[in-house]
N, CA, C and O atoms as CSV, one atom per row, in Angstrom:
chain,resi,resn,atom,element,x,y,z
A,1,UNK,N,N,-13.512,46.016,190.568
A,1,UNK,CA,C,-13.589,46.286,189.155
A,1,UNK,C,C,-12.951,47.638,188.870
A,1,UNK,O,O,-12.884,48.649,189.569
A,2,UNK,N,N,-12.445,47.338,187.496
A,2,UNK,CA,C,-11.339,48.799,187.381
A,2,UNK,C,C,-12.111,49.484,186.498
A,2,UNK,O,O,-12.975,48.702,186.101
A,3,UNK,N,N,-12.257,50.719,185.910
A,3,UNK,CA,C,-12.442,51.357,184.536
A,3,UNK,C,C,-11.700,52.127,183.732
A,3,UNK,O,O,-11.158,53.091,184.273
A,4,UNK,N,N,-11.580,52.012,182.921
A,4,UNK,CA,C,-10.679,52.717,182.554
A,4,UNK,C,C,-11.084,53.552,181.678
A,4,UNK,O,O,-12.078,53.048,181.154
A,5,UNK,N,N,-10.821,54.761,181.132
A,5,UNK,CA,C,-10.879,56.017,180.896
A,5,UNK,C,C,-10.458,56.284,179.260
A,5,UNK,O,O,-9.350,56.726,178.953
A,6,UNK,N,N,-11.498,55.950,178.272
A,6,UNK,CA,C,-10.629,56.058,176.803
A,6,UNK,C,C,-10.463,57.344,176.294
A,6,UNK,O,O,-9.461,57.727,175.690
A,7,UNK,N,N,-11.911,58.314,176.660
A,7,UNK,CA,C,-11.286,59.434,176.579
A,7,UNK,C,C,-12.484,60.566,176.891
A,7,UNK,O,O,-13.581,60.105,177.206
A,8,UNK,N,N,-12.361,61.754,176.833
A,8,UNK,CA,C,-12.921,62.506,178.097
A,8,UNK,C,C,-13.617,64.073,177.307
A,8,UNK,O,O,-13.653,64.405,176.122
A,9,UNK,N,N,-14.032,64.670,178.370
A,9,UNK,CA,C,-14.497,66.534,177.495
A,9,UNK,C,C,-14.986,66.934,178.510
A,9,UNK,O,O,-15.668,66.388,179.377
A,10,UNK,N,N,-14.379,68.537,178.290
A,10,UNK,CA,C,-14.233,69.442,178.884
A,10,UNK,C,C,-14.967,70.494,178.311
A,10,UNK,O,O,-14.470,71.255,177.481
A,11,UNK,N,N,-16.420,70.596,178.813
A,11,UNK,CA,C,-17.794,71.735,178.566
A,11,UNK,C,C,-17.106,73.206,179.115
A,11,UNK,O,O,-17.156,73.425,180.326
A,12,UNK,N,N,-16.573,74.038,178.366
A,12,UNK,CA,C,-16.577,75.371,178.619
A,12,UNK,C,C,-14.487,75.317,178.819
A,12,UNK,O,O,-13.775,74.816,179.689
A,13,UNK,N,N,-14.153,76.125,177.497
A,13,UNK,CA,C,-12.714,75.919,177.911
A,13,UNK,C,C,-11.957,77.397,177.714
A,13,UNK,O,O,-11.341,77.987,176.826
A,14,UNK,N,N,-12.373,77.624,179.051
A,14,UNK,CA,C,-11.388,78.845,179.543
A,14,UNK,C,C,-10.256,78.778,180.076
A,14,UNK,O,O,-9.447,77.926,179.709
A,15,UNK,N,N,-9.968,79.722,181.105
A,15,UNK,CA,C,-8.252,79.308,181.570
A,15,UNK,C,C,-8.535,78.155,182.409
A,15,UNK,O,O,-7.560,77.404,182.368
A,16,UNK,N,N,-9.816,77.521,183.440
A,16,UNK,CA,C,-9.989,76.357,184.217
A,16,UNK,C,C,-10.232,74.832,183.317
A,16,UNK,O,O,-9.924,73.675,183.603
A,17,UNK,N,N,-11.003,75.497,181.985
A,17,UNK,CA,C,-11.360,74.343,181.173
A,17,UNK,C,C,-9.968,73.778,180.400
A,17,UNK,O,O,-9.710,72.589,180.210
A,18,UNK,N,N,-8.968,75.164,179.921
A,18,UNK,CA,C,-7.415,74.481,179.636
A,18,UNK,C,C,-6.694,73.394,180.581
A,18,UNK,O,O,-6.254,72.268,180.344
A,19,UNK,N,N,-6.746,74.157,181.710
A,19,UNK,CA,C,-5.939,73.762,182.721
A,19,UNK,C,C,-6.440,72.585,183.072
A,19,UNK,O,O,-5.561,71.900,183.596
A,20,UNK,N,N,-7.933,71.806,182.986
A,20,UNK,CA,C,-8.685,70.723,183.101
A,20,UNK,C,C,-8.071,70.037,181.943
A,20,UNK,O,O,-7.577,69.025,182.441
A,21,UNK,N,N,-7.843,70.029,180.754
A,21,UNK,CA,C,-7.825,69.524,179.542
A,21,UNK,C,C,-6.594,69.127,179.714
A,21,UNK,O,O,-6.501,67.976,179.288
A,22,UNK,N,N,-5.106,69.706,180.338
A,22,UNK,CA,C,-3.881,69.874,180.150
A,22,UNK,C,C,-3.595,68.501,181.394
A,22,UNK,O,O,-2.727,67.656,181.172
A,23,UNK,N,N,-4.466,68.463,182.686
A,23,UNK,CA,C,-4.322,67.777,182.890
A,23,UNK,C,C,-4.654,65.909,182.852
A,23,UNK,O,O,-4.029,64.976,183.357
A,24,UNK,N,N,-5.893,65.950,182.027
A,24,UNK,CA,C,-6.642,64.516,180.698
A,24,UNK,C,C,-5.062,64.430,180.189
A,24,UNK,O,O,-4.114,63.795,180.651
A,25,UNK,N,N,-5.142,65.146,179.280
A,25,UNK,CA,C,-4.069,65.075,178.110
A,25,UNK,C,C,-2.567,64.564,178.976
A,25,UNK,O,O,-1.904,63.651,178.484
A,26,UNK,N,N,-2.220,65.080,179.984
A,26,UNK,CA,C,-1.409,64.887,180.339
A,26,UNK,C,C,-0.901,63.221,181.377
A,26,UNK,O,O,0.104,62.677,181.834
A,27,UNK,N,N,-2.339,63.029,181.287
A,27,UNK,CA,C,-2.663,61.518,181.642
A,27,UNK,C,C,-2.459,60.658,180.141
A,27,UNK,O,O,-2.907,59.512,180.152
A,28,UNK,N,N,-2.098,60.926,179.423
A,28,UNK,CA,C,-2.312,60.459,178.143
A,28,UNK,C,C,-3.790,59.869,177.525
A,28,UNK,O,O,-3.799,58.888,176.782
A,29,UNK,N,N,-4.903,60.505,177.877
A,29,UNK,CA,C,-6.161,60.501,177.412
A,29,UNK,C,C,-6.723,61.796,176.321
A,29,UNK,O,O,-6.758,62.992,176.609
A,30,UNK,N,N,-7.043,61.309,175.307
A,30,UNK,CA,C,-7.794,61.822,174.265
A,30,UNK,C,C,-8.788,62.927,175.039
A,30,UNK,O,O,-9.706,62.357,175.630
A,31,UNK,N,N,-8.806,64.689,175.188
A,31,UNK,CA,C,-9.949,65.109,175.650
A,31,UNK,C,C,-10.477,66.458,174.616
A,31,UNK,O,O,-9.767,67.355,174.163
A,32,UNK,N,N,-11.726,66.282,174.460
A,32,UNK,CA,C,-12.312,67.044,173.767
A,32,UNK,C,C,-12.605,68.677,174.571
A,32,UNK,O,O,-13.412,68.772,175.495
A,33,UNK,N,N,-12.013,69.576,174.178
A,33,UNK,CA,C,-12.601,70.957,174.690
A,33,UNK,C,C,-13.785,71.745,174.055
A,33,UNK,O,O,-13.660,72.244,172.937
A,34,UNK,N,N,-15.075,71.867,174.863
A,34,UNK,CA,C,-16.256,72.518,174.236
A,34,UNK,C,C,-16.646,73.467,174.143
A,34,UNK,O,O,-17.340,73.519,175.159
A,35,UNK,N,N,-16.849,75.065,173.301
A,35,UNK,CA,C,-17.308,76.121,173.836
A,35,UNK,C,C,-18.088,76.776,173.097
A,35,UNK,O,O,-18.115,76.491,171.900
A,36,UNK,N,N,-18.707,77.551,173.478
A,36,UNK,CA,C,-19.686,78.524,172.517
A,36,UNK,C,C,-18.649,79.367,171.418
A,36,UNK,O,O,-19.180,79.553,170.323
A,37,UNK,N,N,-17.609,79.763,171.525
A,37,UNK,CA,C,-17.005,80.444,170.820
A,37,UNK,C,C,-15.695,80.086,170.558
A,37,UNK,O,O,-15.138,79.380,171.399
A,38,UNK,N,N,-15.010,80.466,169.446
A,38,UNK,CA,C,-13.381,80.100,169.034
A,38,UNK,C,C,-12.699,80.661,169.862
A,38,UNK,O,O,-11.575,80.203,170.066
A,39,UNK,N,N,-13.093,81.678,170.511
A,39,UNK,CA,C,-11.985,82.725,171.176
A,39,UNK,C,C,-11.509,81.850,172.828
A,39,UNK,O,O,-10.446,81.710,173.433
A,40,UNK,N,N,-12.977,81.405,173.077
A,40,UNK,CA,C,-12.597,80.707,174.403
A,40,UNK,C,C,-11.996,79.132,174.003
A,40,UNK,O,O,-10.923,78.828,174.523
A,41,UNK,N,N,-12.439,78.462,173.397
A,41,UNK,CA,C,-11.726,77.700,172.581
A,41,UNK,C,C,-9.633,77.476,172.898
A,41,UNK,O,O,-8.861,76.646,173.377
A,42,UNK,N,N,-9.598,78.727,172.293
A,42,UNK,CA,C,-8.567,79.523,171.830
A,42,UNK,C,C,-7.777,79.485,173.280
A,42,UNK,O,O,-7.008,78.707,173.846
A,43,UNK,N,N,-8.328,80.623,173.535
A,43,UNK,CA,C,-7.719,80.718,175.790
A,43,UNK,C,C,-7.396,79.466,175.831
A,43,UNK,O,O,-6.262,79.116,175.504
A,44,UNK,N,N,-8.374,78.542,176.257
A,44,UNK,CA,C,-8.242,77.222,176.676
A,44,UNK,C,C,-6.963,76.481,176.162
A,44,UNK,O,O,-6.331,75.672,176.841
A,45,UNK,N,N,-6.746,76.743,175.261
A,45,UNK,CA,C,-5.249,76.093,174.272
A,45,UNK,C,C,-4.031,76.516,174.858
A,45,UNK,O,O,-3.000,75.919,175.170
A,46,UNK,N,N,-4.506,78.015,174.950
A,46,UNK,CA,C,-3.274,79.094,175.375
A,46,UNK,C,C,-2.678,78.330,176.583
A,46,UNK,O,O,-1.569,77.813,176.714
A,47,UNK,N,N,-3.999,78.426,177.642
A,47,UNK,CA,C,-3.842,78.163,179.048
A,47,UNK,C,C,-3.029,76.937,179.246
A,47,UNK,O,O,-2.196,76.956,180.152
A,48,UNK,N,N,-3.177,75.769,178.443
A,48,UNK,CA,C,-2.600,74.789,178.693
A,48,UNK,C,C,-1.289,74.830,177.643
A,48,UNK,O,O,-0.730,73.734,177.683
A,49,UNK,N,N,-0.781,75.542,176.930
A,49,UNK,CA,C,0.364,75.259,176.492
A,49,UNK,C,C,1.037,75.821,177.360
A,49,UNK,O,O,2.092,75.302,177.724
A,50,UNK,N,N,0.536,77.173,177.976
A,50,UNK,CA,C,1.701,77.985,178.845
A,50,UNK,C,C,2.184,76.671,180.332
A,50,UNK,O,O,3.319,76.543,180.792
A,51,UNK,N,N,1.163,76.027,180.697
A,51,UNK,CA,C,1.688,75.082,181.331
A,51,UNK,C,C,2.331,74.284,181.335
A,51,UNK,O,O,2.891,73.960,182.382
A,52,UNK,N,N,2.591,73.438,179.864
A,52,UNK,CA,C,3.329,72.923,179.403
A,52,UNK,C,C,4.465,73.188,179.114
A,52,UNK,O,O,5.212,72.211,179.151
A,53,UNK,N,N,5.218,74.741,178.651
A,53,UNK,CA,C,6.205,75.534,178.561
A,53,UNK,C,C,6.732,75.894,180.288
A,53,UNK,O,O,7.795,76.490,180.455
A,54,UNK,N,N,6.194,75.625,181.046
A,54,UNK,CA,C,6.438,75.985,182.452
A,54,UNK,C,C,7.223,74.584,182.726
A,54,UNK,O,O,8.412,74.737,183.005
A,55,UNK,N,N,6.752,73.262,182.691
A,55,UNK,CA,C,6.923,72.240,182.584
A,55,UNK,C,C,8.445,71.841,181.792
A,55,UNK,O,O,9.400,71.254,182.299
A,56,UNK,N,N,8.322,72.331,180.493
A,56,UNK,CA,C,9.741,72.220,179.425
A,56,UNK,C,C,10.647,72.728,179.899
A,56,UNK,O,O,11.786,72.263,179.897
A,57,UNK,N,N,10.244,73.945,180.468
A,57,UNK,CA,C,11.235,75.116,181.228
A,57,UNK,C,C,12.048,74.730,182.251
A,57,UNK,O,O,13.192,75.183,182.278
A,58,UNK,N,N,11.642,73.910,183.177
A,58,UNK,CA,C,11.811,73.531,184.065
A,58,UNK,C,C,12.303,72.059,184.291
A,58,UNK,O,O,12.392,71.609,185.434
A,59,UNK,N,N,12.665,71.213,183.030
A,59,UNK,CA,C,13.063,70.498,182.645
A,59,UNK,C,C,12.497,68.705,183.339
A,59,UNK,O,O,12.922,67.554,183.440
A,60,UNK,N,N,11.215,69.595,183.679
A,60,UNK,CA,C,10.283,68.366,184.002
A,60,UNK,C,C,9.289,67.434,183.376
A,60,UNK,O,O,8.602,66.531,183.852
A,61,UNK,N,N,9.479,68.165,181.563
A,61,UNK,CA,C,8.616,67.359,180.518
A,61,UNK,C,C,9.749,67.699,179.366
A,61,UNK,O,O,10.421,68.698,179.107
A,62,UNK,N,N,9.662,66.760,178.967
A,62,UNK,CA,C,10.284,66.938,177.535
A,62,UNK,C,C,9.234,67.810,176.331
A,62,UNK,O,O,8.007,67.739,176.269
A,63,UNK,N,N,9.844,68.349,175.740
A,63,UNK,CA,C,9.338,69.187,174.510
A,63,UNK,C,C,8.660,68.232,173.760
A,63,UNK,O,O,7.851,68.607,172.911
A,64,UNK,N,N,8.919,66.804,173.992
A,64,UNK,CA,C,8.439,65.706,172.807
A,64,UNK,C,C,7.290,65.486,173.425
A,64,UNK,O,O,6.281,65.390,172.726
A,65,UNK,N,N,7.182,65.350,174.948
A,65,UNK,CA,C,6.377,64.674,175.800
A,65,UNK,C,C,4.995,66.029,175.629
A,65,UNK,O,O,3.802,65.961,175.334
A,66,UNK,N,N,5.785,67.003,175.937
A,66,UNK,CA,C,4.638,68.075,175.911
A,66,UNK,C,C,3.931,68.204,174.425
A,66,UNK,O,O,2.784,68.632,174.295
A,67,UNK,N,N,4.773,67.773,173.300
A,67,UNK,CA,C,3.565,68.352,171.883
A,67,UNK,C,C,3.058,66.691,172.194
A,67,UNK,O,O,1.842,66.880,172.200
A,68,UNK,N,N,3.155,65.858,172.339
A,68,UNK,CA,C,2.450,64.579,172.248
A,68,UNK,C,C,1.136,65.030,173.322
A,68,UNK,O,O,0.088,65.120,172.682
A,69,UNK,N,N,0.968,65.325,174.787
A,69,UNK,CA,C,0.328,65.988,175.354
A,69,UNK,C,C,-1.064,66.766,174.315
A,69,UNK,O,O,-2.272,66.600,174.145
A,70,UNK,N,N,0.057,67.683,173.810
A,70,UNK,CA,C,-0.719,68.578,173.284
A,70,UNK,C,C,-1.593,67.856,172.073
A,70,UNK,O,O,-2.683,68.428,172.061
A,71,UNK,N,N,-1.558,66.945,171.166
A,71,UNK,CA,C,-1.570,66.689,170.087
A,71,UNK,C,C,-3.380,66.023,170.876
A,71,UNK,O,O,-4.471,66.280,170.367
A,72,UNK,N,N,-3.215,65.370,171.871
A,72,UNK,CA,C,-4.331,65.042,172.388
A,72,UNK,C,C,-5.398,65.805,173.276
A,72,UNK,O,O,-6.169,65.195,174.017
A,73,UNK,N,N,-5.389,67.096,173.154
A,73,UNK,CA,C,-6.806,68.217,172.831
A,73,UNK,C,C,-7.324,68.782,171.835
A,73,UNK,O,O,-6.706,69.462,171.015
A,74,UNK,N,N,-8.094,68.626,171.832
A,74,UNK,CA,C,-9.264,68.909,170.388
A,74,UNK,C,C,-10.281,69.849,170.662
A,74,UNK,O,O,-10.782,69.674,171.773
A,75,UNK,N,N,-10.703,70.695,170.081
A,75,UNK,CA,C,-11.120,71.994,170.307
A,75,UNK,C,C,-12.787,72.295,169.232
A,75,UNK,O,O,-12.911,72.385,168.010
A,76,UNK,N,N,-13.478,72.351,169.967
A,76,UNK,CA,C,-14.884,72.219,169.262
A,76,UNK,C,C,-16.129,73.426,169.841
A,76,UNK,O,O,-16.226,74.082,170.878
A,77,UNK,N,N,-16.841,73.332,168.789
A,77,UNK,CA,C,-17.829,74.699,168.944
A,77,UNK,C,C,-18.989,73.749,169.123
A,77,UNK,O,O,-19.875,74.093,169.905
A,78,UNK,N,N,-19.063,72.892,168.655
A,78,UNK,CA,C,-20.494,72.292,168.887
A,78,UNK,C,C,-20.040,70.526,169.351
A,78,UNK,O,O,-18.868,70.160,169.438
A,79,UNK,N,N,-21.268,69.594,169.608
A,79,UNK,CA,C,-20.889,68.573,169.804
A,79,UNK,C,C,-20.658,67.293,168.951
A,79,UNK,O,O,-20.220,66.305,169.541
A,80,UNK,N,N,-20.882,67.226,167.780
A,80,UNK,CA,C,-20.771,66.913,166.292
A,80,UNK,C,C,-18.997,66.141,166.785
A,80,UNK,O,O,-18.278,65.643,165.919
């Protein structure tokens, strides 16, 4: 039996919780990032775009591929 994975979250999104999120997203799964504050929130975004720009850079993702990526993390203070 298979399962499959509709979509996912990431409790606490710092530079490990980005880098967790960047790689969901980069599976093409919907993942929610959770934190007590906007600022870590925030990091967490950072962390995974700079990966993604490493990626573009390097001409191993497309710029299209990476905001589509991106378009699928979502960034939350509470669980609502």
């Amino acid at each position: 039996m298979s399962l499959k994975v509709k979509k996912a979250a990431v409790v606490g999104a710092g530079t490990m919780g980005g880098e967790i999120a960047f790689v969901i997203a980069n599976a093409g799964i919907p993942v929610l990032m959770k934190d007590v504050d906007q600022k870590f929130v925030d990091h967490g975004l950072e962390t995974a775009e700079k990966l993604w720009a490493k990626l573009v850079a390097k001409d191993k993702l497309s710029r299209e591929a990476a905001d589509a990526a991106r378009a699928l993390i979502t960034g939350a203070l509470d669980y609502e």
